[in-house]
Amino acid sequence: MPEEIITDDLDRDQELILAVYSFYTKESDHSYLQYTAACAIFYYLTQKGYFDYNLNELLVYDYKESRRYIWEAKKFMKDINVLRDHDYLIRARSRSKTYRDINAHQCSGAGHVHIEEKRKSSKDFNELCEEVRQVLSTDRGELYDVRLKDNGPVLANKRGGEKYVSYAPIKGFLKDLCPAEKDDKDAGDDCVGEKYEPFFI
């Protein structure tokens, strides 16, 4: 069976995903972005209109040492795999305290070169990258970190060990099966029901 030929053509979503990974990670620095945190970032950017992913697709995945429903659109998962197939993203796995695999990715050297060339060759793409970076940054231009809090992820920034100087919850990313069934209250947006499409790894 012949090998699958991988072209250099990436779609707009894949290019922008790679750009965001290039903001946060670098192969030469050995820096990685945990997959759960990455999902939270791209969910947030989808809410902001930068991606057209389905916000109602969920995945059972590890979140702070427990299995929870988190967001992961099928198209997003496919886009990550395309970037890995091009060797633009490098995946690493480690073990958690409860012996579960934790996935993380970094932008490879080739990925950084690709994004730099794309930004130089396309004024529109360069402006889009600057806009998205600004959305993910404080008013001083410092990139937010993703903090996985018990009730959901937040974009946060600390300066010099101080308290958070910027703090924005990513609402809707984390879902429970149905908290209303536990305490006889309306479940509201936190209940996974008919409108969601859970799938599994």
PDB file of C-alpha atoms in Angstrom:
ATOM      1  CA  MET A   1       0.000   0.000   0.000  1.00  0.00           C
ATOM      2  CA  PRO A   2       1.536   3.369  -1.017  1.00  0.00           C
ATOM      3  CA  GLU A   3       2.342   5.940   1.673  1.00  0.00           C
ATOM      4  CA  GLU A   4      -0.105   8.784   2.082  1.00  0.00           C
ATOM      5  CA  ILE A   5       1.258  11.966   0.531  1.00  0.00           C
ATOM      6  CA  ILE A   6       1.079  14.977   2.855  1.00  0.00           C
ATOM      7  CA  THR A   7       0.845  18.324   1.120  1.00  0.00           C
ATOM      8  CA  ASP A   8       1.836  21.647   2.674  1.00  0.00           C
ATOM      9  CA  ASP A   9      -1.684  23.008   2.282  1.00  0.00           C
ATOM     10  CA  LEU A  10      -3.274  23.840   5.611  1.00  0.00           C
ATOM     11  CA  ASP A  11      -6.740  25.300   5.966  1.00  0.00           C
ATOM     12  CA  ARG A  12      -7.381  28.556   7.786  1.00  0.00           C
ATOM     13  CA  ASP A  13      -8.252  26.839  11.090  1.00  0.00           C
ATOM     14  CA  GLN A  14      -5.081  24.758  11.022  1.00  0.00           C
ATOM     15  CA  GLU A  15      -2.922  27.798  10.273  1.00  0.00           C
ATOM     16  CA  LEU A  16      -4.459  29.744  13.161  1.00  0.00           C
ATOM     17  CA  ILE A  17      -4.154  26.808  15.580  1.00  0.00           C
ATOM     18  CA  LEU A  18      -0.472  26.563  14.715  1.00  0.00           C
ATOM     19  CA  ALA A  19      -0.045  30.303  15.231  1.00  0.00           C
ATOM     20  CA  VAL A  20      -1.576  30.061  18.725  1.00  0.00           C
ATOM     21  CA  TYR A  21       0.704  27.144  19.597  1.00  0.00           C
ATOM     22  CA  SER A  22       3.626  29.246  18.377  1.00  0.00           C
ATOM     23  CA  PHE A  23       2.656  31.949  20.893  1.00  0.00           C
ATOM     24  CA  TYR A  24       2.747  29.513  23.809  1.00  0.00           C
ATOM     25  CA  THR A  25       5.345  26.891  22.925  1.00  0.00           C
ATOM     26  CA  LYS A  26       8.703  26.413  21.276  1.00  0.00           C
ATOM     27  CA  GLU A  27      10.626  23.230  20.559  1.00  0.00           C
ATOM     28  CA  SER A  28      13.988  24.812  21.398  1.00  0.00           C
ATOM     29  CA  ASP A  29      12.657  25.965  24.797  1.00  0.00           C
ATOM     30  CA  HIS A  30      11.137  22.540  25.539  1.00  0.00           C
ATOM     31  CA  SER A  31       7.855  24.296  26.337  1.00  0.00           C
ATOM     32  CA  TYR A  32       4.545  22.459  25.929  1.00  0.00           C
ATOM     33  CA  LEU A  33       0.863  23.312  26.175  1.00  0.00           C
ATOM     34  CA  GLN A  34      -1.217  20.706  27.999  1.00  0.00           C
ATOM     35  CA  TYR A  35      -4.014  19.430  25.757  1.00  0.00           C
ATOM     36  CA  THR A  36      -6.817  20.284  28.195  1.00  0.00           C
ATOM     37  CA  ALA A  37      -5.521  23.856  28.418  1.00  0.00           C
ATOM     38  CA  ALA A  38      -5.270  24.035  24.627  1.00  0.00           C
ATOM     39  CA  CYS A  39      -8.874  22.854  24.272  1.00  0.00           C
ATOM     40  CA  ALA A  40      -9.920  25.599  26.694  1.00  0.00           C
ATOM     41  CA  ILE A  41      -8.065  28.250  24.666  1.00  0.00           C
ATOM     42  CA  PHE A  42      -9.624  27.156  21.377  1.00  0.00           C
ATOM     43  CA  TYR A  43     -13.081  26.872  22.935  1.00  0.00           C
ATOM     44  CA  TYR A  44     -12.665  30.468  24.134  1.00  0.00           C
ATOM     45  CA  LEU A  45     -11.498  31.615  20.690  1.00  0.00           C
ATOM     46  CA  THR A  46     -14.454  29.809  19.107  1.00  0.00           C
ATOM     47  CA  GLN A  47     -16.798  31.681  21.464  1.00  0.00           C
ATOM     48  CA  LYS A  48     -15.093  34.885  20.292  1.00  0.00           C
ATOM     49  CA  GLY A  49     -15.799  33.996  16.639  1.00  0.00           C
ATOM     50  CA  TYR A  50     -12.273  33.112  15.457  1.00  0.00           C
ATOM     51  CA  PHE A  51     -13.221  29.514  14.704  1.00  0.00           C
ATOM     52  CA  ASP A  52     -16.463  27.964  13.512  1.00  0.00           C
ATOM     53  CA  TYR A  53     -16.169  24.798  15.593  1.00  0.00           C
ATOM     54  CA  ASN A  54     -19.238  23.160  17.097  1.00  0.00           C
ATOM     55  CA  LEU A  55     -19.362  24.347  20.725  1.00  0.00           C
ATOM     56  CA  ASN A  56     -21.667  21.458  21.676  1.00  0.00           C
ATOM     57  CA  GLU A  57     -19.326  18.525  21.045  1.00  0.00           C
ATOM     58  CA  LEU A  58     -17.901  17.016  24.193  1.00  0.00           C
ATOM     59  CA  LEU A  59     -15.270  14.502  25.164  1.00  0.00           C
ATOM     60  CA  VAL A  60     -14.784  12.475  28.321  1.00  0.00           C
ATOM     61  CA  TYR A  61     -11.248  13.404  29.325  1.00  0.00           C
ATOM     62  CA  ASP A  62      -9.068  13.917  32.373  1.00  0.00           C
ATOM     63  CA  TYR A  63      -9.595  17.247  34.067  1.00  0.00           C
ATOM     64  CA  LYS A  64      -7.668  17.753  37.304  1.00  0.00           C
ATOM     65  CA  GLU A  65      -7.254  14.017  37.963  1.00  0.00           C
ATOM     66  CA  SER A  66     -10.877  13.108  37.284  1.00  0.00           C
ATOM     67  CA  ARG A  67     -12.902  12.114  34.237  1.00  0.00           C
ATOM     68  CA  ARG A  68     -15.079  15.028  33.134  1.00  0.00           C
ATOM     69  CA  TYR A  69     -16.895  16.210  30.057  1.00  0.00           C
ATOM     70  CA  ILE A  70     -14.780  18.861  28.343  1.00  0.00           C
ATOM     71  CA  TRP A  71     -15.188  20.519  24.956  1.00  0.00           C
ATOM     72  CA  GLU A  72     -13.464  19.026  21.934  1.00  0.00           C
ATOM     73  CA  ALA A  73     -14.975  19.454  18.477  1.00  0.00           C
ATOM     74  CA  LYS A  74     -14.265  16.643  16.023  1.00  0.00           C
ATOM     75  CA  LYS A  75     -12.947  19.128  13.446  1.00  0.00           C
ATOM     76  CA  PHE A  76     -10.551  20.570  16.035  1.00  0.00           C
ATOM     77  CA  MET A  77      -9.222  17.098  16.864  1.00  0.00           C
ATOM     78  CA  LYS A  78      -8.758  16.435  13.139  1.00  0.00           C
ATOM     79  CA  ASP A  79      -6.925  19.764  12.703  1.00  0.00           C
ATOM     80  CA  ILE A  80      -4.516  18.910  15.530  1.00  0.00           C
ATOM     81  CA  ASN A  81      -3.784  15.558  13.867  1.00  0.00           C
ATOM     82  CA  VAL A  82      -3.145  17.244  10.499  1.00  0.00           C
ATOM     83  CA  LEU A  83      -0.600  19.569  12.147  1.00  0.00           C
ATOM     84  CA  ARG A  84       1.088  16.591  13.806  1.00  0.00           C
ATOM     85  CA  ASP A  85       1.195  14.747  10.459  1.00  0.00           C
ATOM     86  CA  HIS A  86       3.049  17.744   9.008  1.00  0.00           C
ATOM     87  CA  ASP A  87       5.495  17.653  11.961  1.00  0.00           C
ATOM     88  CA  TYR A  88       4.420  21.184  12.896  1.00  0.00           C
ATOM     89  CA  LEU A  89       3.190  20.009  16.308  1.00  0.00           C
ATOM     90  CA  ILE A  90       5.074  17.583  18.534  1.00  0.00           C
ATOM     91  CA  ARG A  91       3.137  15.536  21.072  1.00  0.00           C
ATOM     92  CA  ALA A  92       4.442  14.450  24.449  1.00  0.00           C
ATOM     93  CA  ARG A  93       2.823  12.254  27.064  1.00  0.00           C
ATOM     94  CA  SER A  94       3.437  12.076  30.771  1.00  0.00           C
ATOM     95  CA  ARG A  95       1.810  10.276  33.659  1.00  0.00           C
ATOM     96  CA  SER A  96      -0.323  11.981  36.269  1.00  0.00           C
ATOM     97  CA  LYS A  97      -0.337  11.131  39.979  1.00  0.00           C
ATOM     98  CA  THR A  98      -3.202   8.749  39.270  1.00  0.00           C
ATOM     99  CA  TYR A  99      -1.255   7.081  36.427  1.00  0.00           C
ATOM    100  CA  ARG A 100      -3.344   8.588  33.657  1.00  0.00           C
ATOM    101  CA  ASP A 101      -1.725   9.814  30.463  1.00  0.00           C
ATOM    102  CA  ILE A 102      -1.481  13.599  30.095  1.00  0.00           C
ATOM    103  CA  ASN A 103      -1.055  14.842  26.531  1.00  0.00           C
ATOM    104  CA  ALA A 104       0.705  18.052  25.568  1.00  0.00           C
ATOM    105  CA  HIS A 105       1.924  19.593  22.312  1.00  0.00           C
ATOM    106  CA  GLN A 106       4.562  22.074  21.264  1.00  0.00           C
ATOM    107  CA  CYS A 107       5.128  23.994  18.059  1.00  0.00           C
ATOM    108  CA  SER A 108       8.122  22.448  16.297  1.00  0.00           C
ATOM    109  CA  GLY A 109      10.949  24.385  14.713  1.00  0.00           C
ATOM    110  CA  ALA A 110       9.388  23.639  11.316  1.00  0.00           C
ATOM    111  CA  GLY A 111       6.034  24.890  12.624  1.00  0.00           C
ATOM    112  CA  HIS A 112       7.555  28.212  13.701  1.00  0.00           C
ATOM    113  CA  VAL A 113       9.224  28.620  10.290  1.00  0.00           C
ATOM    114  CA  HIS A 114       5.926  27.870   8.552  1.00  0.00           C
ATOM    115  CA  ILE A 115       4.025  30.450  10.608  1.00  0.00           C
ATOM    116  CA  GLU A 116       6.711  33.115  10.158  1.00  0.00           C
ATOM    117  CA  GLU A 117       6.665  32.604   6.387  1.00  0.00           C
ATOM    118  CA  LYS A 118       2.868  32.658   6.290  1.00  0.00           C
ATOM    119  CA  ARG A 119       2.763  35.899   8.293  1.00  0.00           C
ATOM    120  CA  LYS A 120       5.324  37.518   5.976  1.00  0.00           C
ATOM    121  CA  SER A 121       3.458  36.435   2.833  1.00  0.00           C
ATOM    122  CA  SER A 122      -0.070  37.339   3.984  1.00  0.00           C
ATOM    123  CA  LYS A 123      -0.895  40.718   5.486  1.00  0.00           C
ATOM    124  CA  ASP A 124      -4.416  39.521   6.359  1.00  0.00           C
ATOM    125  CA  PHE A 125      -3.127  36.452   8.194  1.00  0.00           C
ATOM    126  CA  ASN A 126      -0.523  38.513  10.038  1.00  0.00           C
ATOM    127  CA  GLU A 127      -3.217  40.949  11.187  1.00  0.00           C
ATOM    128  CA  LEU A 128      -5.421  38.027  12.267  1.00  0.00           C
ATOM    129  CA  CYS A 129      -2.547  36.574  14.312  1.00  0.00           C
ATOM    130  CA  GLU A 130      -1.959  39.940  15.996  1.00  0.00           C
ATOM    131  CA  GLU A 131      -5.659  40.259  16.789  1.00  0.00           C
ATOM    132  CA  VAL A 132      -5.868  36.755  18.284  1.00  0.00           C
ATOM    133  CA  ARG A 133      -2.710  37.300  20.305  1.00  0.00           C
ATOM    134  CA  GLN A 134      -4.232  40.491  21.693  1.00  0.00           C
ATOM    135  CA  VAL A 135      -7.397  38.579  22.714  1.00  0.00           C
ATOM    136  CA  LEU A 136      -5.167  36.116  24.583  1.00  0.00           C
ATOM    137  CA  SER A 137      -3.116  38.856  26.269  1.00  0.00           C
ATOM    138  CA  THR A 138      -3.429  41.422  29.004  1.00  0.00           C
ATOM    139  CA  ASP A 139      -3.494  45.123  28.234  1.00  0.00           C
ATOM    140  CA  ARG A 140       0.296  45.062  28.749  1.00  0.00           C
ATOM    141  CA  GLY A 141       0.706  42.439  26.006  1.00  0.00           C
ATOM    142  CA  GLU A 142       1.463  39.529  28.363  1.00  0.00           C
ATOM    143  CA  LEU A 143      -0.045  36.213  27.298  1.00  0.00           C
ATOM    144  CA  TYR A 144      -2.615  34.735  29.640  1.00  0.00           C
ATOM    145  CA  ASP A 145      -1.906  31.398  31.270  1.00  0.00           C
ATOM    146  CA  VAL A 146      -4.671  28.813  31.448  1.00  0.00           C
ATOM    147  CA  ARG A 147      -5.431  27.758  35.020  1.00  0.00           C
ATOM    148  CA  LEU A 148      -7.559  24.643  35.467  1.00  0.00           C
ATOM    149  CA  LYS A 149      -9.818  25.537  38.381  1.00  0.00           C
ATOM    150  CA  ASP A 150     -12.250  23.073  39.956  1.00  0.00           C
ATOM    151  CA  ASN A 151     -15.286  24.760  38.410  1.00  0.00           C
ATOM    152  CA  GLY A 152     -13.679  25.332  35.013  1.00  0.00           C
ATOM    153  CA  PRO A 153     -10.628  26.841  33.304  1.00  0.00           C
ATOM    154  CA  VAL A 154      -9.723  30.516  33.486  1.00  0.00           C
ATOM    155  CA  LEU A 155      -7.394  32.773  31.560  1.00  0.00           C
ATOM    156  CA  ALA A 156      -5.198  34.402  34.167  1.00  0.00           C
ATOM    157  CA  ASN A 157      -2.064  36.467  34.486  1.00  0.00           C
ATOM    158  CA  LYS A 158       0.160  37.037  37.494  1.00  0.00           C
ATOM    159  CA  ARG A 159       2.983  39.519  37.692  1.00  0.00           C
ATOM    160  CA  GLY A 160       5.987  38.974  39.929  1.00  0.00           C
ATOM    161  CA  GLY A 161       4.238  36.510  42.244  1.00  0.00           C
ATOM    162  CA  GLU A 162       1.437  38.984  42.947  1.00  0.00           C
ATOM    163  CA  LYS A 163      -2.249  38.183  42.980  1.00  0.00           C
ATOM    164  CA  TYR A 164      -3.923  37.767  39.606  1.00  0.00           C
ATOM    165  CA  VAL A 165      -3.841  41.032  37.714  1.00  0.00           C
ATOM    166  CA  SER A 166      -6.150  39.679  35.011  1.00  0.00           C
ATOM    167  CA  TYR A 167      -8.655  36.880  35.348  1.00  0.00           C
ATOM    168  CA  ALA A 168     -11.335  35.669  32.893  1.00  0.00           C
ATOM    169  CA  PRO A 169     -13.343  32.453  33.323  1.00  0.00           C
ATOM    170  CA  ILE A 170     -13.930  30.324  30.223  1.00  0.00           C
ATOM    171  CA  LYS A 171     -17.623  29.670  30.666  1.00  0.00           C
ATOM    172  CA  GLY A 172     -19.256  26.528  29.299  1.00  0.00           C
ATOM    173  CA  PHE A 173     -16.064  24.552  28.638  1.00  0.00           C
ATOM    174  CA  LEU A 174     -16.551  22.076  31.475  1.00  0.00           C
ATOM    175  CA  LYS A 175     -19.841  20.189  31.791  1.00  0.00           C
ATOM    176  CA  ASP A 176     -21.240  17.844  34.404  1.00  0.00           C
ATOM    177  CA  LEU A 177     -23.534  15.000  33.449  1.00  0.00           C
ATOM    178  CA  CYS A 178     -26.511  16.641  35.129  1.00  0.00           C
ATOM    179  CA  PRO A 179     -26.068  18.459  38.435  1.00  0.00           C
ATOM    180  CA  ALA A 180     -29.828  19.140  38.608  1.00  0.00           C
ATOM    181  CA  GLU A 181     -30.475  15.457  39.200  1.00  0.00           C
ATOM    182  CA  LYS A 182     -28.287  15.638  42.306  1.00  0.00           C
ATOM    183  CA  ASP A 183     -29.921  18.618  43.983  1.00  0.00           C
ATOM    184  CA  ASP A 184     -33.341  19.084  42.330  1.00  0.00           C
ATOM    185  CA  LYS A 185     -32.431  22.407  40.761  1.00  0.00           C
ATOM    186  CA  ASP A 186     -32.624  23.569  37.179  1.00  0.00           C
ATOM    187  CA  ALA A 187     -29.517  22.340  35.426  1.00  0.00           C
ATOM    188  CA  GLY A 188     -29.224  25.322  33.140  1.00  0.00           C
ATOM    189  CA  ASP A 189     -26.193  25.419  30.858  1.00  0.00           C
ATOM    190  CA  ASP A 190     -24.151  23.013  32.993  1.00  0.00           C
ATOM    191  CA  CYS A 191     -26.212  19.923  32.207  1.00  0.00           C
ATOM    192  CA  VAL A 192     -25.157  17.656  29.355  1.00  0.00           C
ATOM    193  CA  GLY A 193     -28.398  16.785  27.608  1.00  0.00           C
ATOM    194  CA  GLU A 194     -29.851  16.168  24.176  1.00  0.00           C
ATOM    195  CA  LYS A 195     -28.190  19.157  22.527  1.00  0.00           C
ATOM    196  CA  TYR A 196     -24.670  17.816  23.185  1.00  0.00           C
ATOM    197  CA  GLU A 197     -22.839  15.143  21.256  1.00  0.00           C
ATOM    198  CA  PRO A 198     -20.443  13.323  23.598  1.00  0.00           C
ATOM    199  CA  PHE A 199     -17.773  11.103  22.112  1.00  0.00           C
ATOM    200  CA  PHE A 200     -14.889   9.196  23.579  1.00  0.00           C
ATOM    201  CA  ILE A 201     -11.188   8.507  23.164  1.00  0.00           C
TER     202      ILE A 201
END
